[in-house]
Structure formats: C-alpha cells, structure tokens
PDB file of C-alpha atoms in Angstrom:
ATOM      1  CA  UNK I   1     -11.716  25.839 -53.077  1.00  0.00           C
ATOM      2  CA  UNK I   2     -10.190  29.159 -52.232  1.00  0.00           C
ATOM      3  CA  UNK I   3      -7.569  29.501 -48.867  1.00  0.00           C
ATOM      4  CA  UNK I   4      -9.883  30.000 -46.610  1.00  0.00           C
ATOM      5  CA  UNK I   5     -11.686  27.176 -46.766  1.00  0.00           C
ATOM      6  CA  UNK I   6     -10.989  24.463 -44.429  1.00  0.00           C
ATOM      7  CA  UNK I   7     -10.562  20.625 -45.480  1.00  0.00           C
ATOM      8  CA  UNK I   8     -13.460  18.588 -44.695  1.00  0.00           C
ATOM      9  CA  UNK I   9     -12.694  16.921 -41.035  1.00  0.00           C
ATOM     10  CA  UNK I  10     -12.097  12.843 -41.357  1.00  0.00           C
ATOM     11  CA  UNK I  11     -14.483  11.130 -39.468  1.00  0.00           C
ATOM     12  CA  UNK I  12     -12.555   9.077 -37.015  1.00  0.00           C
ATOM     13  CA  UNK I  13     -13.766   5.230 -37.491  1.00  0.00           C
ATOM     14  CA  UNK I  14     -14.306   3.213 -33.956  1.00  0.00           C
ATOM     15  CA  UNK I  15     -12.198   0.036 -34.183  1.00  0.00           C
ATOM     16  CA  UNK I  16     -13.582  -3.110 -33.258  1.00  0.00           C
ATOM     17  CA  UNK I  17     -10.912  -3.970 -30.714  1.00  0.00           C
ATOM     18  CA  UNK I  18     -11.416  -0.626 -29.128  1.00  0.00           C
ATOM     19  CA  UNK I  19     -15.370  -1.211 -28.509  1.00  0.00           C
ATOM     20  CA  UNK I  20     -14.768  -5.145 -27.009  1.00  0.00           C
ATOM     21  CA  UNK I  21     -11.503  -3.592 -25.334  1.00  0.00           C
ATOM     22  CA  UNK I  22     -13.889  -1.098 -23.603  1.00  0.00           C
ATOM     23  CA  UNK I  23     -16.830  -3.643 -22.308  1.00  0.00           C
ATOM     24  CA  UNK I  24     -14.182  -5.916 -21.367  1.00  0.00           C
ATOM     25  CA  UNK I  25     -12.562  -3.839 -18.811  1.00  0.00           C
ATOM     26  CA  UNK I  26     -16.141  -2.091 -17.674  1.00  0.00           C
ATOM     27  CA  UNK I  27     -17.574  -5.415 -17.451  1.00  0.00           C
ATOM     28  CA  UNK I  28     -14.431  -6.259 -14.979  1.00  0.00           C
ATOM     29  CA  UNK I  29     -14.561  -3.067 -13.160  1.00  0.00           C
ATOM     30  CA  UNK I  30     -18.299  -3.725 -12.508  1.00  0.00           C
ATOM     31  CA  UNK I  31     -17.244  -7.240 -11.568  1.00  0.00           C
ATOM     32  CA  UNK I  32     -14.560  -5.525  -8.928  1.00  0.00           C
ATOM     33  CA  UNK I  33     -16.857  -2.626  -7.688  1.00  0.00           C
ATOM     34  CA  UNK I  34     -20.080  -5.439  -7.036  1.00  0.00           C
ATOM     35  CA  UNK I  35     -18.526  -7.098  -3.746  1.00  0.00           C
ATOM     36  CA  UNK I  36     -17.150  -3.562  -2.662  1.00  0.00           C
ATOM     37  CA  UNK I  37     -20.624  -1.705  -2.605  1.00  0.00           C
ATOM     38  CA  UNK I  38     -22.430  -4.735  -1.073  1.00  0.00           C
ATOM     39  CA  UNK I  39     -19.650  -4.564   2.102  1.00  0.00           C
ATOM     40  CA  UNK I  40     -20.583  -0.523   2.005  1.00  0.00           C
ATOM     41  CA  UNK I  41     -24.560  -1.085   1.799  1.00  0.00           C
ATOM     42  CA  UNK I  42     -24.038  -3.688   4.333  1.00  0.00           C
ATOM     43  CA  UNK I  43     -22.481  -1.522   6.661  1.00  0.00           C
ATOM     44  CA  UNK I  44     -25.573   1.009   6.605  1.00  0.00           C
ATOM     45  CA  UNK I  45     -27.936  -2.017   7.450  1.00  0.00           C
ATOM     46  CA  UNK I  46     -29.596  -3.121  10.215  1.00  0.00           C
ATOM     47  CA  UNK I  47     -27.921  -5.803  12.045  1.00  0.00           C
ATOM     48  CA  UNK I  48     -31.453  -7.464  12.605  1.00  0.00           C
ATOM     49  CA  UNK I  49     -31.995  -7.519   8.958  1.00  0.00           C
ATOM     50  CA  UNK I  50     -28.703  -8.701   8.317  1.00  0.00           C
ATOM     51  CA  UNK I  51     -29.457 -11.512  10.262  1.00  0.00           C
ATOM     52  CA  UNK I  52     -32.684 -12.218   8.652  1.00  0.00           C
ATOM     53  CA  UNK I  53     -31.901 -11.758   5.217  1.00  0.00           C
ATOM     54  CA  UNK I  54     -28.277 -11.880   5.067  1.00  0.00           C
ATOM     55  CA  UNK I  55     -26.470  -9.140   2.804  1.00  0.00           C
ATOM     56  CA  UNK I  56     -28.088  -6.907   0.099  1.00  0.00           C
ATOM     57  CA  UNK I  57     -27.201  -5.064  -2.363  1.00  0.00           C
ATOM     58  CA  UNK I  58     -29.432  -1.634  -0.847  1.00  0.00           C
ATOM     59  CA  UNK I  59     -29.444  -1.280   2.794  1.00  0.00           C
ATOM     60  CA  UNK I  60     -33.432  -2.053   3.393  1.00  0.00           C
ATOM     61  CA  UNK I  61     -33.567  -0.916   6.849  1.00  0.00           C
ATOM     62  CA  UNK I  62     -30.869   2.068   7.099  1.00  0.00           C
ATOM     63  CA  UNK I  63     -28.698   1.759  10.462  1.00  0.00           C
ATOM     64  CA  UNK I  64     -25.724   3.730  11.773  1.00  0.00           C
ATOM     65  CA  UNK I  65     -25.054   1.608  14.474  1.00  0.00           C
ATOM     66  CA  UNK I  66     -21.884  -0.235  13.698  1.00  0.00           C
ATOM     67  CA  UNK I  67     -20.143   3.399  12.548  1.00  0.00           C
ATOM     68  CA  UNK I  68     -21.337   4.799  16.423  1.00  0.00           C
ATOM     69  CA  UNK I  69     -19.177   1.638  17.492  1.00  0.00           C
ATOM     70  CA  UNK I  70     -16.111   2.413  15.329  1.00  0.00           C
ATOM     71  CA  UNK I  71     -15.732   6.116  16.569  1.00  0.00           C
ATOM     72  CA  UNK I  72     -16.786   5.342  20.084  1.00  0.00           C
ATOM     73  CA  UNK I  73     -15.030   2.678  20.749  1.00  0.00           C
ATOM     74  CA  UNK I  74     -11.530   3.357  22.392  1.00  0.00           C
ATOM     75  CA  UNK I  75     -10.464  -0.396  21.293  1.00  0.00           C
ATOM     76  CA  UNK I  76     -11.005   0.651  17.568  1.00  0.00           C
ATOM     77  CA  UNK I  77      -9.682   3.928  17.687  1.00  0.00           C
ATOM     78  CA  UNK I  78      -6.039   2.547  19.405  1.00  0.00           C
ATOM     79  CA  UNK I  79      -5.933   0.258  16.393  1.00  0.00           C
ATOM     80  CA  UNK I  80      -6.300   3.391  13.934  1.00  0.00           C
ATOM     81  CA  UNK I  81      -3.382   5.368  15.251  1.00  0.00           C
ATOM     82  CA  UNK I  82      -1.623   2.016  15.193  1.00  0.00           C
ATOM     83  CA  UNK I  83      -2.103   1.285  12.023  1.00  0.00           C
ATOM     84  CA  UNK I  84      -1.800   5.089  11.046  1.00  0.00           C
ATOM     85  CA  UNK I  85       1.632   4.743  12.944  1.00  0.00           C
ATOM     86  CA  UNK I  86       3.310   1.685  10.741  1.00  0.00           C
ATOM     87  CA  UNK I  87       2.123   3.044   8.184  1.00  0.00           C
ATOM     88  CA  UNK I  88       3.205   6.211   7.569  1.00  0.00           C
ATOM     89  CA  UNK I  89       6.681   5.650   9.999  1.00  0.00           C
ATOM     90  CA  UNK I  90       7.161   2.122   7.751  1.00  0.00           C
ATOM     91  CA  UNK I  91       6.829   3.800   4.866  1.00  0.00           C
ATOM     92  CA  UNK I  92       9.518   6.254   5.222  1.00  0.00           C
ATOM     93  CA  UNK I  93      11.861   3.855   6.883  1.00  0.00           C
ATOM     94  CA  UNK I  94      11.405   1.395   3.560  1.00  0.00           C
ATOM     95  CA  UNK I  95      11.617   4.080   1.044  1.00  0.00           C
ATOM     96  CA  UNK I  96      14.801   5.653   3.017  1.00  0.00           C
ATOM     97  CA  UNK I  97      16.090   1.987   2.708  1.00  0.00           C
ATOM     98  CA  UNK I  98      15.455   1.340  -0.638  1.00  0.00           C
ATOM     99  CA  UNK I  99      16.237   4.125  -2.228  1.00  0.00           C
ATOM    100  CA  UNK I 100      19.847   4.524  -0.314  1.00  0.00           C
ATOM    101  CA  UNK I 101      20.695   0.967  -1.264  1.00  0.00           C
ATOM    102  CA  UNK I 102      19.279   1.402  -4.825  1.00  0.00           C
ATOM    103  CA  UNK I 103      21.002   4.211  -5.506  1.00  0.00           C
ATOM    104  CA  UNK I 104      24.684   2.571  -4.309  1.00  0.00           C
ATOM    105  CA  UNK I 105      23.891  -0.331  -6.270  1.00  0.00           C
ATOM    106  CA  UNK I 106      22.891   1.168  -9.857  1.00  0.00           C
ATOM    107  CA  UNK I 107      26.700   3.585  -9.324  1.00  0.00           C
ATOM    108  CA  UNK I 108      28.616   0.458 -10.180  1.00  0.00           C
ATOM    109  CA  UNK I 109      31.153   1.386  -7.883  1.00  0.00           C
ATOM    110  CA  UNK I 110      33.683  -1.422  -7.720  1.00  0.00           C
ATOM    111  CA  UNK I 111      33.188  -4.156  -4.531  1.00  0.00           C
ATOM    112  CA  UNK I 112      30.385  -2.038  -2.905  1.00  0.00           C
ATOM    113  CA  UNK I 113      27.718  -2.023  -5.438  1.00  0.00           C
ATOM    114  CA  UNK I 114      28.660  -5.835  -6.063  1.00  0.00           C
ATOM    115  CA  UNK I 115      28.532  -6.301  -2.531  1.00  0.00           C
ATOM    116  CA  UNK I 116      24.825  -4.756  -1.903  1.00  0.00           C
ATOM    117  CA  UNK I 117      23.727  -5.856  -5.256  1.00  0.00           C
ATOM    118  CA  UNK I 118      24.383  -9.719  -3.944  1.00  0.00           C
ATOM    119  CA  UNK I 119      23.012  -9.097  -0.462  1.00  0.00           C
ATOM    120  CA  UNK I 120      20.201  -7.734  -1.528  1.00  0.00           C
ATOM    121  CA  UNK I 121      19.192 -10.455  -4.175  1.00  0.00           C
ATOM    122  CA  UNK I 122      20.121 -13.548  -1.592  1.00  0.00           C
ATOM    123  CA  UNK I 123      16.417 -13.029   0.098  1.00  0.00           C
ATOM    124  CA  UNK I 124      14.870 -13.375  -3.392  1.00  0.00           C
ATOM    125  CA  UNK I 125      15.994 -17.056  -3.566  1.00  0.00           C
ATOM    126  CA  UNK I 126      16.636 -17.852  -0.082  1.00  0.00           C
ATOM    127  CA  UNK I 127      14.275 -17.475   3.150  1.00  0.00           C
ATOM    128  CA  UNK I 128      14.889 -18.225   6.485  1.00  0.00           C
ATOM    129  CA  UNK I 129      11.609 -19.716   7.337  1.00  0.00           C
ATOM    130  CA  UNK I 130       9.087 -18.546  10.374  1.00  0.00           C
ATOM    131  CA  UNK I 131      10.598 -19.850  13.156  1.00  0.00           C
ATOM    132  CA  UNK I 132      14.334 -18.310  12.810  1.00  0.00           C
ATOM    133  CA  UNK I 133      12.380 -15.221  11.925  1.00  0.00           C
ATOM    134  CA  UNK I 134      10.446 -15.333  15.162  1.00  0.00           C
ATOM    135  CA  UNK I 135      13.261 -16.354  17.704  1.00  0.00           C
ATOM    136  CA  UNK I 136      15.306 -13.250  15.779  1.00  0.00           C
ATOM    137  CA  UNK I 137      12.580 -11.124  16.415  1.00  0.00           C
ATOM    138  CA  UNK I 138      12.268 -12.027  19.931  1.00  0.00           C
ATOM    139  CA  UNK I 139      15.229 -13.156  21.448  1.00  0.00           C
ATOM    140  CA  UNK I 140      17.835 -11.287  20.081  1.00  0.00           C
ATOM    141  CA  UNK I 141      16.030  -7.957  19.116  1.00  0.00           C
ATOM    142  CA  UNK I 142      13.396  -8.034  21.700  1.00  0.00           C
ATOM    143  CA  UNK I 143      11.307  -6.212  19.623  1.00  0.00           C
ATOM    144  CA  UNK I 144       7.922  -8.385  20.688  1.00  0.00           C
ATOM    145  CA  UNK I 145       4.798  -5.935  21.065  1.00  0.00           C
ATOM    146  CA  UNK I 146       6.437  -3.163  19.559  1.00  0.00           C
ATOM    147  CA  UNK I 147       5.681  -1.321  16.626  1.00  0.00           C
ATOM    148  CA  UNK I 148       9.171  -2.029  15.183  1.00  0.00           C
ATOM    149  CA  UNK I 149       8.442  -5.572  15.039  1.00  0.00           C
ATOM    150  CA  UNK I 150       6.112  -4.742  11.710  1.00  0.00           C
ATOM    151  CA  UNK I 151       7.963  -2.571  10.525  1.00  0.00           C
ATOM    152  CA  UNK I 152      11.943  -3.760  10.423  1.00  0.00           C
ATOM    153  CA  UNK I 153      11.206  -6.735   8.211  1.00  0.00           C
ATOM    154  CA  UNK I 154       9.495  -5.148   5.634  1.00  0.00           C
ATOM    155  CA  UNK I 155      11.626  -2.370   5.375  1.00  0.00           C
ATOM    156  CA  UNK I 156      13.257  -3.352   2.317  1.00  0.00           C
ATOM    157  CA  UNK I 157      12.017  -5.606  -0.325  1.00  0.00           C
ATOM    158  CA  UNK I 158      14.625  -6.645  -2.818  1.00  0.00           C
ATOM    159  CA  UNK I 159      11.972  -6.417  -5.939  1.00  0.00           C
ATOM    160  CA  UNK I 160      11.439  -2.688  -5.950  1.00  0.00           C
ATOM    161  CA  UNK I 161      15.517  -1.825  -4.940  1.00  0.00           C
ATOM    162  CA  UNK I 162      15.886  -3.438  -8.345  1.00  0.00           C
ATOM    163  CA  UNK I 163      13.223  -1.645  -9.820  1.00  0.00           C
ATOM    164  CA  UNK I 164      14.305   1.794  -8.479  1.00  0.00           C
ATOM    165  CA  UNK I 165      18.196   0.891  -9.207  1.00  0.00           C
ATOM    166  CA  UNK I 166      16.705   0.445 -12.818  1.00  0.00           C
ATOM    167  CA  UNK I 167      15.101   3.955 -12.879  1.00  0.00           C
ATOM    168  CA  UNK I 168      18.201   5.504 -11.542  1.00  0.00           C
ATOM    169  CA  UNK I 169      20.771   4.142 -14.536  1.00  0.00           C
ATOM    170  CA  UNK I 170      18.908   5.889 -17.038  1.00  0.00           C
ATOM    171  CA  UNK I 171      19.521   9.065 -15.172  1.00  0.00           C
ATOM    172  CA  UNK I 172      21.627  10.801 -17.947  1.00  0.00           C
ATOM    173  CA  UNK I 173      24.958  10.513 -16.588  1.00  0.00           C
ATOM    174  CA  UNK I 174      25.840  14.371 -18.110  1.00  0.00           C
ATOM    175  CA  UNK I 175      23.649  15.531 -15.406  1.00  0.00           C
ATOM    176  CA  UNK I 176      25.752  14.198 -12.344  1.00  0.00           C
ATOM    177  CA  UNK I 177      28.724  15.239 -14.381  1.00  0.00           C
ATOM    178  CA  UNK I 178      27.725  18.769 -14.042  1.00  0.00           C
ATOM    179  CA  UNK I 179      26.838  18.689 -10.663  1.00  0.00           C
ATOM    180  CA  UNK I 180      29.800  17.494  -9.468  1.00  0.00           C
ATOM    181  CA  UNK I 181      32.008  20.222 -11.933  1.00  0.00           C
ATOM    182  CA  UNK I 182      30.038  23.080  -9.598  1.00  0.00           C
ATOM    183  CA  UNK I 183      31.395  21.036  -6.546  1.00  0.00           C
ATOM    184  CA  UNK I 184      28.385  19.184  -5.152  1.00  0.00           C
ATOM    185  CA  UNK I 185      29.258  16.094  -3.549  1.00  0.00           C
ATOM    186  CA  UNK I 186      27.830  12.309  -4.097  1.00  0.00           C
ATOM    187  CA  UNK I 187      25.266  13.277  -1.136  1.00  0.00           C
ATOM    188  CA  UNK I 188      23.983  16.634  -2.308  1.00  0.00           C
ATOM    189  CA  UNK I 189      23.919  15.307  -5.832  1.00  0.00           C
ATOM    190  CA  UNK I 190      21.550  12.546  -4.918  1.00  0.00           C
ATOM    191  CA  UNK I 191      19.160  14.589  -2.813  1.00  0.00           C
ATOM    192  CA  UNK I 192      19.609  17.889  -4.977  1.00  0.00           C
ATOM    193  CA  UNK I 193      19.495  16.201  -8.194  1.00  0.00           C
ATOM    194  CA  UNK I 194      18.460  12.387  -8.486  1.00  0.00           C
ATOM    195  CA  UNK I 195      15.177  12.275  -5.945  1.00  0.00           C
ATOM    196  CA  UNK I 196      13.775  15.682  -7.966  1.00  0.00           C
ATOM    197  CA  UNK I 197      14.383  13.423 -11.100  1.00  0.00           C
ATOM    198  CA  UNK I 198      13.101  10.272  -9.381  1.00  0.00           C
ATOM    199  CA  UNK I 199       9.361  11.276  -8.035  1.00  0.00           C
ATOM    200  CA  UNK I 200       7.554   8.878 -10.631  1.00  0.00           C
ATOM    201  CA  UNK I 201       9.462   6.095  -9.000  1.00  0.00           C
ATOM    202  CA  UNK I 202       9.117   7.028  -5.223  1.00  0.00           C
ATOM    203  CA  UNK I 203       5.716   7.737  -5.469  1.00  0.00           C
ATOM    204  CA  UNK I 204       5.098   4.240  -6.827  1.00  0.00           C
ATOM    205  CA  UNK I 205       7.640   2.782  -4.592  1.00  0.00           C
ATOM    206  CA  UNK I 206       6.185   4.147  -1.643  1.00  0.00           C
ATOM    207  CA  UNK I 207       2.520   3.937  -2.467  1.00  0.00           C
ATOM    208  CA  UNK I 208       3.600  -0.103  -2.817  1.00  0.00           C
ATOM    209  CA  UNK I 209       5.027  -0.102   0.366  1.00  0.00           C
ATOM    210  CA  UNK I 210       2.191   1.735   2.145  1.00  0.00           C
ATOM    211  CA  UNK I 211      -0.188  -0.555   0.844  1.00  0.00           C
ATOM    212  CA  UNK I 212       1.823  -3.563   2.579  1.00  0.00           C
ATOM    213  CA  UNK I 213       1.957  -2.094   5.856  1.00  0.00           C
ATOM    214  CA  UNK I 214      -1.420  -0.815   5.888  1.00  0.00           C
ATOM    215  CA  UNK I 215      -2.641  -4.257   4.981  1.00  0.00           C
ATOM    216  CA  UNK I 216      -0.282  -6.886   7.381  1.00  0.00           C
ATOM    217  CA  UNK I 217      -1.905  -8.411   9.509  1.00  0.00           C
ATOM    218  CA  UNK I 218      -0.081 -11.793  10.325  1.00  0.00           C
ATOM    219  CA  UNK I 219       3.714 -10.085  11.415  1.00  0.00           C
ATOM    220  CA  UNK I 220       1.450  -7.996  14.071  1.00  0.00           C
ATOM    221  CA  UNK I 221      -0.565 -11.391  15.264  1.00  0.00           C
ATOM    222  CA  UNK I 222       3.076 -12.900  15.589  1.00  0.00           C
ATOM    223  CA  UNK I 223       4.433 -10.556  17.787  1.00  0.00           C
ATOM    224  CA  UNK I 224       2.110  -7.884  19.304  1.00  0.00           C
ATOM    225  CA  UNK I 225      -0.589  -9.411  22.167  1.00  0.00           C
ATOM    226  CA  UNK I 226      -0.645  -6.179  23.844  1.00  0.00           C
ATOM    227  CA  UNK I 227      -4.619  -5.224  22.594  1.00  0.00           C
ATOM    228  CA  UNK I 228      -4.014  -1.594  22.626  1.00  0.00           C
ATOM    229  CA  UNK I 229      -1.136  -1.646  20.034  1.00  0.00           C
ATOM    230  CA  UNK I 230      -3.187  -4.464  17.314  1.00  0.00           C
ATOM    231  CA  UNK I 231      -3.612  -2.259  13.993  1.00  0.00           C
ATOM    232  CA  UNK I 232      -6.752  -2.428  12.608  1.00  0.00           C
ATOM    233  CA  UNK I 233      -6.157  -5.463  10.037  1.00  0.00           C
ATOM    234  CA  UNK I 234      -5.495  -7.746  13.038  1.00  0.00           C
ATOM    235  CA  UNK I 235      -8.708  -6.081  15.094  1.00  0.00           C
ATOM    236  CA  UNK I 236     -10.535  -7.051  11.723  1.00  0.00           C
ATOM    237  CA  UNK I 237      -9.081 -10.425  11.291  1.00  0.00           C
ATOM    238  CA  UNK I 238      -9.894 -11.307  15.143  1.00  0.00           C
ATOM    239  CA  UNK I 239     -13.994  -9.776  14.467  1.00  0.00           C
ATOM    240  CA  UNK I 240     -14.099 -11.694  11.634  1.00  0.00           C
ATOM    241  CA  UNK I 241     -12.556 -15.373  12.959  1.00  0.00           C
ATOM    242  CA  UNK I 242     -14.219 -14.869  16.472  1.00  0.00           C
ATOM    243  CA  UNK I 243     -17.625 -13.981  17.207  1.00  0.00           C
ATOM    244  CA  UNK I 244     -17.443 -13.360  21.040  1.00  0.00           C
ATOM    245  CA  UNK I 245     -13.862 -10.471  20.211  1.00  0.00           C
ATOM    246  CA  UNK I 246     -16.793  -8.570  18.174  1.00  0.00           C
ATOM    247  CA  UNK I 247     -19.526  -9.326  21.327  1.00  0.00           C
ATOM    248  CA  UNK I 248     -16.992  -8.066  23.203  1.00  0.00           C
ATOM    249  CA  UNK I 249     -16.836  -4.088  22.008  1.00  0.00           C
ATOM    250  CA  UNK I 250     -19.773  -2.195  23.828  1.00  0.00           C
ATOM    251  CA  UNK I 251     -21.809   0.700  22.698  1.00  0.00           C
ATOM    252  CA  UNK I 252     -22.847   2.198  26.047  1.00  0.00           C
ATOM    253  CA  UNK I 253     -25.034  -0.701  27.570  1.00  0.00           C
ATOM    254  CA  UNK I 254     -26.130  -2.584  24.296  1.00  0.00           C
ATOM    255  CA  UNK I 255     -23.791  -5.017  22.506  1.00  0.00           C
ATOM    256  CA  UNK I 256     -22.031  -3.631  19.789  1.00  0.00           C
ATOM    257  CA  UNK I 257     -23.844  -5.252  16.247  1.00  0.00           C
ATOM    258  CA  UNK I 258     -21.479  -8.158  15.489  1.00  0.00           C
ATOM    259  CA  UNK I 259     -22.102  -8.344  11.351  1.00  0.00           C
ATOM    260  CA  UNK I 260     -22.571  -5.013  10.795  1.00  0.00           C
ATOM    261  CA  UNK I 261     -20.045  -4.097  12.445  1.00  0.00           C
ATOM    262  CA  UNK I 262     -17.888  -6.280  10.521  1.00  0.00           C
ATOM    263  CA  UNK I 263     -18.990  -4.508   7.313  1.00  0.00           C
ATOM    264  CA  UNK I 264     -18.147  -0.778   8.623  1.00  0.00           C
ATOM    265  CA  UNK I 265     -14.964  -1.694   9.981  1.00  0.00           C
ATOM    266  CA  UNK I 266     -13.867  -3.114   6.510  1.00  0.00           C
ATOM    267  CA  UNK I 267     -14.959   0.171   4.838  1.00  0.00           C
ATOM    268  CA  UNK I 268     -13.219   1.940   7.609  1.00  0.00           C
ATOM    269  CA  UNK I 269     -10.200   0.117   7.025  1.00  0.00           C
ATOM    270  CA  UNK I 270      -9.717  -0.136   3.158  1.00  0.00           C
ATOM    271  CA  UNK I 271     -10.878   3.532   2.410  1.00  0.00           C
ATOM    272  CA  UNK I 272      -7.266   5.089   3.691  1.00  0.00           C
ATOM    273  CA  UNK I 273      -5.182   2.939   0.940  1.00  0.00           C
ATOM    274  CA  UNK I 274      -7.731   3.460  -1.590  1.00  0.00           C
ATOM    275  CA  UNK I 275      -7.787   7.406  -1.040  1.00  0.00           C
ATOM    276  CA  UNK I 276      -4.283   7.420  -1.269  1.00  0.00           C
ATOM    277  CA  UNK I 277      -4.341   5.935  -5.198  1.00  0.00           C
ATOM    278  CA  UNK I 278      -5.391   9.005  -6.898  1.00  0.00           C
ATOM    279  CA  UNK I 279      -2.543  11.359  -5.335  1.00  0.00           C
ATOM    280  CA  UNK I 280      -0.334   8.326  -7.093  1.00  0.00           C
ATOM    281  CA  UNK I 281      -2.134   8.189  -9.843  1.00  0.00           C
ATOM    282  CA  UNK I 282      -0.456  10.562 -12.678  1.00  0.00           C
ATOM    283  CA  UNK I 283       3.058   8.996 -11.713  1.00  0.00           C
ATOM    284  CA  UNK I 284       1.892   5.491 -12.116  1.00  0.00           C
ATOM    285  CA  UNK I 285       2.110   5.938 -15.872  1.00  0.00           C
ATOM    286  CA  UNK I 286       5.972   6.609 -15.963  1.00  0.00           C
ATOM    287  CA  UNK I 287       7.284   4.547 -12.934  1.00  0.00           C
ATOM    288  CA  UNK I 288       5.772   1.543 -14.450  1.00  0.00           C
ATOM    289  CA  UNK I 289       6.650   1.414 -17.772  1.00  0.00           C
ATOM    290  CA  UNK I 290      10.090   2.089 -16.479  1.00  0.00           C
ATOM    291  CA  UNK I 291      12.596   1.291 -19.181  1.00  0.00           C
ATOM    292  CA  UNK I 292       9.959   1.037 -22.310  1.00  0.00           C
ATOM    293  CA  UNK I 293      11.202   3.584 -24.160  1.00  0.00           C
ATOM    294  CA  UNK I 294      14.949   5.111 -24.860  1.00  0.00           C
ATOM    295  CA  UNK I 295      15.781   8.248 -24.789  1.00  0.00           C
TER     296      UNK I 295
END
C-alpha cells in the first residue's frame, strides 16, 4: 500500500433504533398531517357535496366558494387586521415585558431582583379566578371592547421570564465586565450586548407568545361584543358553535356556504402561525436545550 492510496471507506451500519426511531416519528407526522389536509381538501369542496357525503380526503367536486367569502367579506377581513393587530402589538409588548423583568431578575441585585423574582413567581401558584379578573378588566381599567383587553393579561407569563432569566446567567460575566470598563452603562450594555447574544431565546420566546395571541379566543369573547373588533379565532369559534352567525355572512345575493366555509376559514386562520415556524426554526435548537451543556 504505497501513500497515495486511500484507506478503504467503513461502511456505516444502520442501527436498529435509528430505523424504528424513524417510522415512529413519520408514522406520527402522517398521523398529525391526516386531519390537517382533510380541513384543506375540505375547504376546496363543494358545499353540496359536503353535505351529501360529508368530508373527504380529495375534494370530488372542486369549489372556491367559501375562499370568495373570506376575501369578500368585510366581517372576515375586520377580524384579520384584528387578529393581525394583537398579534404582532402583543407580541412586542410581552417580549418587552419579559425580557426587562428577566433580565433584572437573573442580575441578582440585592432587594430588587428578590423583589421581581417573588412577584413574578406568585401567579404560578396563585390565580385570582375569572370573576376578579373580569370586574378588573372592566371596572377599574375599562378596557372592555378594546384591543388592550387581550393583550395586558398575557403580557407576561412567569414560565418563559424564568426561562429567559436562565439564558441570561450564562451570559459570561467577562463580557459585561468589559463593556462597562469602555463606559457603557447597565442600559446600553443590555441592548448593545445581551439581546445580540440572546436571539435564540427571543425568537423562541416570542414565537411562544405569538402563537398565544394568535390563537385566544375566550379573553376576546369575555370582553369584546363590538363585531368589528372579534379576531378571527372568536369569528371561527362563533361559525363553528352557531349555524345561523355562518348563514349570516353573504356573498352578493346567495348565502355564504356554511361548512365549507368553516373549513377555509380554519386554513385561513392557522396558516399565519404555521408560516411563522420556519423563520424560528434554526434558533429552536439552542433556546431549548437552554442550559444542557457548559461552557
């Protein structure tokens, strides 16, 4: 065998655990992905076949009736932009929240961090109930059919200020020390240095909290009864609980198709939240297997 010959590769052996790992979770994904297409091929059917034959798998008479509804309807487009509205304004409201009180807690300064570290755990074993909750809302905010109704009291949720308070302790404490020796302050180091440092976190921080606003439903049926402000959960809630609300929306002189419609406005609705996964994808990784490793 002179130098220039190369070794002989190893063939790489398949382990048994690998193979059943990998039908396991493709059986599961096909399990997951089953209901979602039917609501999709649903949506592109006929609402006279639907009610013949109920729902299908392939849409056997192809309709586009229910989607003409969604994007003609003034009803359904008022609960996009509200929904569009909580979520994106919620969203930076909670991770402004979070992160500011996250980042006091995991300092350790003396009495403060205590202080917010205790206030914000309280909520974790204690709640309120509904109907303190609704006479805050409504008699001392006044907050009722307003957008800030949804979005105040789910501004902050005590799990992930823990979870972002644990990210920021293993910030290497050398690397505030030398931002502070070129003179930066506590507020230009934490927006200079710690959110750069911290974007595995907040992305999965606030791609948690956009997923809860986008999806509530029951705060909004609480407070807001004007119809032009209902996001499109409650619209979809209300279509799906009360035949005569989805009579109701008109398509020119014809009644809007009450089943399929159903079906297109959930595709409508969940495709947003699920677009916004891959963007949050390659951070997921590192923001949740916060604290595995040292180092």
């Amino acid at each position: 065998m002179t130098l220039t010959d190369t070794p002989p590769r190893r063939r790489r052996t398949v382990e048994p655990f690998a193979v059943a790992s990998l039908v396991v979770v493709s059986g599961f994904a096909l399990f997951c992905l089953l209901p979602i297409w039917m609501v999709i091929a649903s949506s592109f059917t006929d609402e006279s076949r639907l009610v013949q034959s109920g729902y299908s798998f392939f849409p056997t008479k192809f309709s586009l009736a229910s989607y003409r509804s969604i994007f003609t309807e003034s009803a359904i487009r008022d609960a996009y932009v509200s929904s569009l509205f909580i979520t994106v304004v919620g969203t930076a409201v909670a991770l402004t929240a979070t992160t500011g009180m996250a980042w006091v807690i995991s300092r350790r300064v003396p009495r403060i961090s205590a202080f917010f570290g205790t206030l914000t755990y309280l909520p974790m074993l204690f709640v309120g109930g509904l109907v303190p909750f609704y006479i805050l809302v409504t008699q001392y905010l006044h907050l009722e059919n307003t957008y800030w109704a949804v979005i105040l009291p789910m501004a902050v949720s005590p799990f992930l200020v823990f979870i972002e308070a644990a990210f920021f302790r293993q910030i290497p404490e050398e690397i505030l020390e030398s931002a502070r020796m070129d003179g930066a302050g506590e507020l230009r180091t934490f927006v200079r240095i710690v959110l750069p440092l911290s974007k595995p976190i907040l992305a999965v921080v606030g791609l948690f909290y956009a997923t809860a606003f986008w999806n509530e439903w029951f705060i909004p049926l609480l407070f807001i009864t004007d119809e032009h402000k209902f996001p499109l959960q409650l619209l979809l809630q209300n279509l799906i609980g009360n035949v005569n609300a989805a009579q109701a929306l008109q398509t020119g002189s014809a009644a809007a198709p009450v089943y399929q419609l159903r079906m297109a406005l959930t595709v409508v609705t969940v495709g947003p939240i699920l677009l916004a996964y891959p963007f949050a994808q390659r951070y997921f990784v590192r923001g949740l297997t916060l604290g595995a490793t040292k180092g």
